[in-house]
Coordinates of N, CA and C in Angstrom, one line a residue:
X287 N -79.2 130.5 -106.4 CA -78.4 131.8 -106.2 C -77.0 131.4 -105.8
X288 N -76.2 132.4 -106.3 CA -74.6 131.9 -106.1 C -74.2 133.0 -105.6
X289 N -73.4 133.0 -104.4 CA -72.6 133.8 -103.7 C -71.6 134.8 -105.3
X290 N -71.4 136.4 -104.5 CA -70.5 137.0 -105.0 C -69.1 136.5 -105.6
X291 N -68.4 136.2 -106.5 CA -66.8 136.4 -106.3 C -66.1 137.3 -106.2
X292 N -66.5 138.4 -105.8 CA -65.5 139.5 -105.9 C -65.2 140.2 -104.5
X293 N -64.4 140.2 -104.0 CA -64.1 140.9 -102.5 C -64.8 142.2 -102.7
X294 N -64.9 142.9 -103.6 CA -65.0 144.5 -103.1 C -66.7 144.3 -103.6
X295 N -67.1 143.6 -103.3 CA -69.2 143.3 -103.9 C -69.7 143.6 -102.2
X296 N -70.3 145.0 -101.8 CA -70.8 145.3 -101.0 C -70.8 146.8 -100.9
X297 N -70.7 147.4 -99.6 CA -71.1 148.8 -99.4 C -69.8 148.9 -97.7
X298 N -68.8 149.7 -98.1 CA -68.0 150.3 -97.4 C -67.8 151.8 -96.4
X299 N -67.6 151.9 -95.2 CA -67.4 153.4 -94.8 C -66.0 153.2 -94.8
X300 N -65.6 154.8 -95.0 CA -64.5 155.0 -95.1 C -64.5 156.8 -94.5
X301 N -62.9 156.8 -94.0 CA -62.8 157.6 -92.9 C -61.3 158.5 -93.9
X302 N -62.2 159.9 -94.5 CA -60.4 160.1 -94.9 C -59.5 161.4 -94.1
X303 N -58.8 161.1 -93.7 CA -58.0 161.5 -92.7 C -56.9 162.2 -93.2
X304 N -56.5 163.4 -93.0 CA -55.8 164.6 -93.7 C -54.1 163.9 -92.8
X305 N -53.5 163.8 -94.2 CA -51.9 163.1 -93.8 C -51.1 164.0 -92.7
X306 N -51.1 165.1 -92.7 CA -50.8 166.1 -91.8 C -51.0 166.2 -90.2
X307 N -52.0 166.3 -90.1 CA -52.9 166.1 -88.6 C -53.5 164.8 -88.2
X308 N -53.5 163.7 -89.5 CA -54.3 162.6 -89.0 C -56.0 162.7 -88.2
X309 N -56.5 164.4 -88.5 CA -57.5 164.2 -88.2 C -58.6 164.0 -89.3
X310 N -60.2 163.6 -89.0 CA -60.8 163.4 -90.0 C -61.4 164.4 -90.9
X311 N -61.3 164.8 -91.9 CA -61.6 165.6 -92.7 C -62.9 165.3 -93.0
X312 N -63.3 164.3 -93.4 CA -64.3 164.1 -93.9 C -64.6 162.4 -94.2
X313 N -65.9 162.1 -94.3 CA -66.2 160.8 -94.8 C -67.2 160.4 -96.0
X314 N -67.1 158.8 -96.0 CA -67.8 158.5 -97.3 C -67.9 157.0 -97.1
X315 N -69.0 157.1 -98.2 CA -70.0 155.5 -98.2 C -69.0 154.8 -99.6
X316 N -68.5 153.9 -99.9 CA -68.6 153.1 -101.6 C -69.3 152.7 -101.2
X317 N -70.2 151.9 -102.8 CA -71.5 151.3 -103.2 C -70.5 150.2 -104.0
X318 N -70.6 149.2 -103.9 CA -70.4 148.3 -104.8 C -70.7 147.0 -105.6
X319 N -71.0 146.9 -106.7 CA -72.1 145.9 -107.2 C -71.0 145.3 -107.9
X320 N -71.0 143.6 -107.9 CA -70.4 142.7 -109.2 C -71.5 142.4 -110.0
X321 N -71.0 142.9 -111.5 CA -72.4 142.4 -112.5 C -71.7 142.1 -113.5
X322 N -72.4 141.1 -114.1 CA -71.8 140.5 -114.9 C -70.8 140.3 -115.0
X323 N -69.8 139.9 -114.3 CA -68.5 140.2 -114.3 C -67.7 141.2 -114.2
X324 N -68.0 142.4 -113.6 CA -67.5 143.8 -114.2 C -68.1 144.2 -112.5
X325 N -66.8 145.1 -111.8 CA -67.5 146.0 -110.8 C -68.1 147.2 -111.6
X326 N -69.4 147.7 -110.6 CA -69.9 149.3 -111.0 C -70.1 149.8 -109.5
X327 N -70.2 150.8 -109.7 CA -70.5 151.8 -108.2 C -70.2 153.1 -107.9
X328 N -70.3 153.9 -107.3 CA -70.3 155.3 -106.4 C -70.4 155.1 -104.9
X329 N -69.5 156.8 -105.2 CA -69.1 156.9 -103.8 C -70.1 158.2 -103.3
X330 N -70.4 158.3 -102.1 CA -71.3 159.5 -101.7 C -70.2 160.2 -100.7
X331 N -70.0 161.2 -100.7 CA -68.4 161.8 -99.3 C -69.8 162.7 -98.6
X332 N -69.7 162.5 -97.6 CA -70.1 163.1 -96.8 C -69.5 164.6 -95.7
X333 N -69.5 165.7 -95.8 CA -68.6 167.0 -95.4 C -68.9 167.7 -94.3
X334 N -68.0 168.0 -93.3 CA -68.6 168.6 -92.1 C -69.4 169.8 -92.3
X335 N -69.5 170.3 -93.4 CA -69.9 171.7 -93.7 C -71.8 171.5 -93.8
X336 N -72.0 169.6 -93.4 CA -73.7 169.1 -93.5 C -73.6 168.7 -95.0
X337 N -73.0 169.2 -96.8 CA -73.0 168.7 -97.6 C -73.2 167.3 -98.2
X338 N -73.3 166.9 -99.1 CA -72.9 165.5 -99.5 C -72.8 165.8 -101.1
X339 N -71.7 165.0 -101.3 CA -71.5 164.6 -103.2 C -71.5 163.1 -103.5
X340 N -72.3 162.9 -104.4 CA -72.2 162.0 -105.4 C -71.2 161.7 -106.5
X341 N -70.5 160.8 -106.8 CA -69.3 160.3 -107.3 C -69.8 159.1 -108.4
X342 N -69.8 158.9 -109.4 CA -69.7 157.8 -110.1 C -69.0 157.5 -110.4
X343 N -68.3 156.2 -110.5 CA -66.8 155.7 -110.5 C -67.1 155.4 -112.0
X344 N -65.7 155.5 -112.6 CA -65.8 155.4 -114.0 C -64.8 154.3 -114.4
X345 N -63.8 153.9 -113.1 CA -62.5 153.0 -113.7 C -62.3 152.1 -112.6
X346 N -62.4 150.8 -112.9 CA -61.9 149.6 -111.4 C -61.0 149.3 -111.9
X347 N -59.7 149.0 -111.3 CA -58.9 148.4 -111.0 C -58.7 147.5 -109.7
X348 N -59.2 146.2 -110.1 CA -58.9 145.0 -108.6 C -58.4 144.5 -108.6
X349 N -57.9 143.4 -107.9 CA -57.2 142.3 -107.3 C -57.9 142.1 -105.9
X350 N -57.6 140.7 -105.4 CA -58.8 139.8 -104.5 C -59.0 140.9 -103.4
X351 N -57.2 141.9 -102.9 CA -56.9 142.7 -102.1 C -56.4 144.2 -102.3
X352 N -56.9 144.6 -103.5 CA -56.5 146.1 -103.8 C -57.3 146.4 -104.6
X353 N -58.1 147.3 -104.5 CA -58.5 148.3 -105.8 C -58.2 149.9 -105.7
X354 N -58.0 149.8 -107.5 CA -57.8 151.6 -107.5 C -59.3 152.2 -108.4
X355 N -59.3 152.9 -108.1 CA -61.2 153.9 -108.3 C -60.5 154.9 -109.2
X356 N -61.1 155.2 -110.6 CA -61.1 156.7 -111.0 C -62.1 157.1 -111.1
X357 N -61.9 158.5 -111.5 CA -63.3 159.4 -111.4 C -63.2 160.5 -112.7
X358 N -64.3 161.0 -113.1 CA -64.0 162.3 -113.6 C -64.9 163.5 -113.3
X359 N -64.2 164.1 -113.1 CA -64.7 165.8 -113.2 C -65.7 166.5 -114.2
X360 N -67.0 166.5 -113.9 CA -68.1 167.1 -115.2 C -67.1 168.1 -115.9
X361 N -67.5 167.8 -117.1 CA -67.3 168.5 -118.2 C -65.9 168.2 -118.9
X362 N -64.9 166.9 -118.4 CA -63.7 166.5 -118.6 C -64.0 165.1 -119.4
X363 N -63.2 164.6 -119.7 CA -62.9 163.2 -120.2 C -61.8 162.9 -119.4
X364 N -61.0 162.8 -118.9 CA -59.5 162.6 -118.3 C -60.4 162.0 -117.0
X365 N -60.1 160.8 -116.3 CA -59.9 160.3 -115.1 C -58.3 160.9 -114.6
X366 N -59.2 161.4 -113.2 CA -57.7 161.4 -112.2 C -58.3 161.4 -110.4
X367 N -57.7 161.6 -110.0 CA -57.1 161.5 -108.5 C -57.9 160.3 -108.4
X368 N -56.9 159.1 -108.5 CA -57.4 158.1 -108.0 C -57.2 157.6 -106.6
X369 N -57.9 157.1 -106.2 CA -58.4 156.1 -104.6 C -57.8 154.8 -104.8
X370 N -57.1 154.9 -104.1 CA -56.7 152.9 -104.0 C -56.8 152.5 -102.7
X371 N -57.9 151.1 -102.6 CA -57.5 150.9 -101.3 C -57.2 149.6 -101.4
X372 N -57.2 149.3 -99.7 CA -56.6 147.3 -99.6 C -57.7 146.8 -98.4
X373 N -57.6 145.5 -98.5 CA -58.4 144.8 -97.9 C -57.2 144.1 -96.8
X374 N -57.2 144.4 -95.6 CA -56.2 144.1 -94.8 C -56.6 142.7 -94.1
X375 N -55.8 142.1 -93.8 CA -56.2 140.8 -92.8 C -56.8 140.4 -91.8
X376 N -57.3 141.8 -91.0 CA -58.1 141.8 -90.2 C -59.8 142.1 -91.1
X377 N -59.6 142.4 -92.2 CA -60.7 142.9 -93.1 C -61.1 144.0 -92.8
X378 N -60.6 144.6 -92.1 CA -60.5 146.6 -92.4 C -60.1 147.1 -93.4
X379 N -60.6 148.1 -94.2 CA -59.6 148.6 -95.1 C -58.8 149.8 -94.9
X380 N -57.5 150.1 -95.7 CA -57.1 150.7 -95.7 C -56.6 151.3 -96.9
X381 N -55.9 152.8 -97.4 CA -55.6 153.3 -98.6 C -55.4 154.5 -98.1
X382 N -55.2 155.5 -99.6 CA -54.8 156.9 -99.9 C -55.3 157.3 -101.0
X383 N -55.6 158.6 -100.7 CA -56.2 159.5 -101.7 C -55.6 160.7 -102.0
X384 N -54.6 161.7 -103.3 CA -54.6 162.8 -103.0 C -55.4 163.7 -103.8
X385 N -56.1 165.0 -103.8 CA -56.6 165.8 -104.5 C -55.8 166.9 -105.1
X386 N -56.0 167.6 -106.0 CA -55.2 168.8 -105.9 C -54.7 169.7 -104.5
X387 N -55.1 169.6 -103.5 CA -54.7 170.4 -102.8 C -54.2 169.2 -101.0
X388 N -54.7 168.7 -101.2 CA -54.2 167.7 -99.8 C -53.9 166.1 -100.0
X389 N -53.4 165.6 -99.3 CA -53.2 164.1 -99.3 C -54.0 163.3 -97.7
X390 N -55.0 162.4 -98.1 CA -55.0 161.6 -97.1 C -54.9 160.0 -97.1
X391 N -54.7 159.9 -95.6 CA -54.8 158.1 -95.6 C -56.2 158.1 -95.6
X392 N -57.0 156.8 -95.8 CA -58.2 156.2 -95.7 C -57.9 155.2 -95.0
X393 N -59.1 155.0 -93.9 CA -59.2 154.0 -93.3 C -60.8 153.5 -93.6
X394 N -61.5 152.3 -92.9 CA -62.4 152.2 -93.5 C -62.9 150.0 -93.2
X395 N -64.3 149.9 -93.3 CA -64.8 148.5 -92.8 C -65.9 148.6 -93.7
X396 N -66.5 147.5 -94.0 CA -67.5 146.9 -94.9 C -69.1 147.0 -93.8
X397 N -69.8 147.8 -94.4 CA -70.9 147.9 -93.7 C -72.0 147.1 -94.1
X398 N -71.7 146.8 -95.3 CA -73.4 145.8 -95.5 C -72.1 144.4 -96.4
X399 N -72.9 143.3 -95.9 CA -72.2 141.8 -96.4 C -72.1 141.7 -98.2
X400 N -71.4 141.4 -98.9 CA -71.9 140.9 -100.1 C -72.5 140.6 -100.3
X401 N -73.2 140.7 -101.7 CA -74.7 140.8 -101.8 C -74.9 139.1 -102.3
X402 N -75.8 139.0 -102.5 CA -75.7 137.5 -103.3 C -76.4 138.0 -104.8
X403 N -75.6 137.2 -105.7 CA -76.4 137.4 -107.2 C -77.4 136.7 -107.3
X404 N -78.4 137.2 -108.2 CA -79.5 136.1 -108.7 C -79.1 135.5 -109.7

């Protein structure tokens, strides 16, 4: 068995925080697998309203310390509002997200270790 190479190969919380008030709006899990060379994964957002949505990510963009996430909208072809975040020095992460209607920071830590490939 060989260790991951990819920094973002694990499972992240993330805290997104409305740029305005800095308070939390809402949260969410990434899922993230390296396979075959290629990230895959979903995000689940979690909403104070008790909700949850499922997200399939459709577009990675990485580097050792940034990735940007797209998504699309059922019944669209067009990726948009993308997520980018960073892998900070302390190994926290951090980023931004805007939607049609608000902008937040994300903050955020790695909850489960990288996985090991078979």
């Amino acid at each position: 068995m060989a260790q991951s190479s990819n920094p973002w190969d694990g499972q992240f919380n993330l805290d997104f925080k409305n740029i305005d008030d800095k308070e939390t709006n809402f949260v969410a899990t990434l899922n993230v697998d390296y396979v075959n060379g290629k990230l895959e994964g979903y995000i689940i957002y979690f909403y104070q309203d008790d909700t949850k949505e499922e997200v399939v990510i459709e577009h990675f963009n990485d580097s050792d310390t940034e990735l940007i996430l797209g998504f699309k909208v059922e019944g669209s072809d067009a990726l948009f509002f993308p997520l980018t975040l960073r892998i900070e020095a302390d190994g926290s992460i951090s980023g931004s997200w805007e939607d049609e209607k608000e902008s937040y920071t994300v903050v955020g830590f790695r909850i489960a270790p990288t996985r090991i490939s078979e």
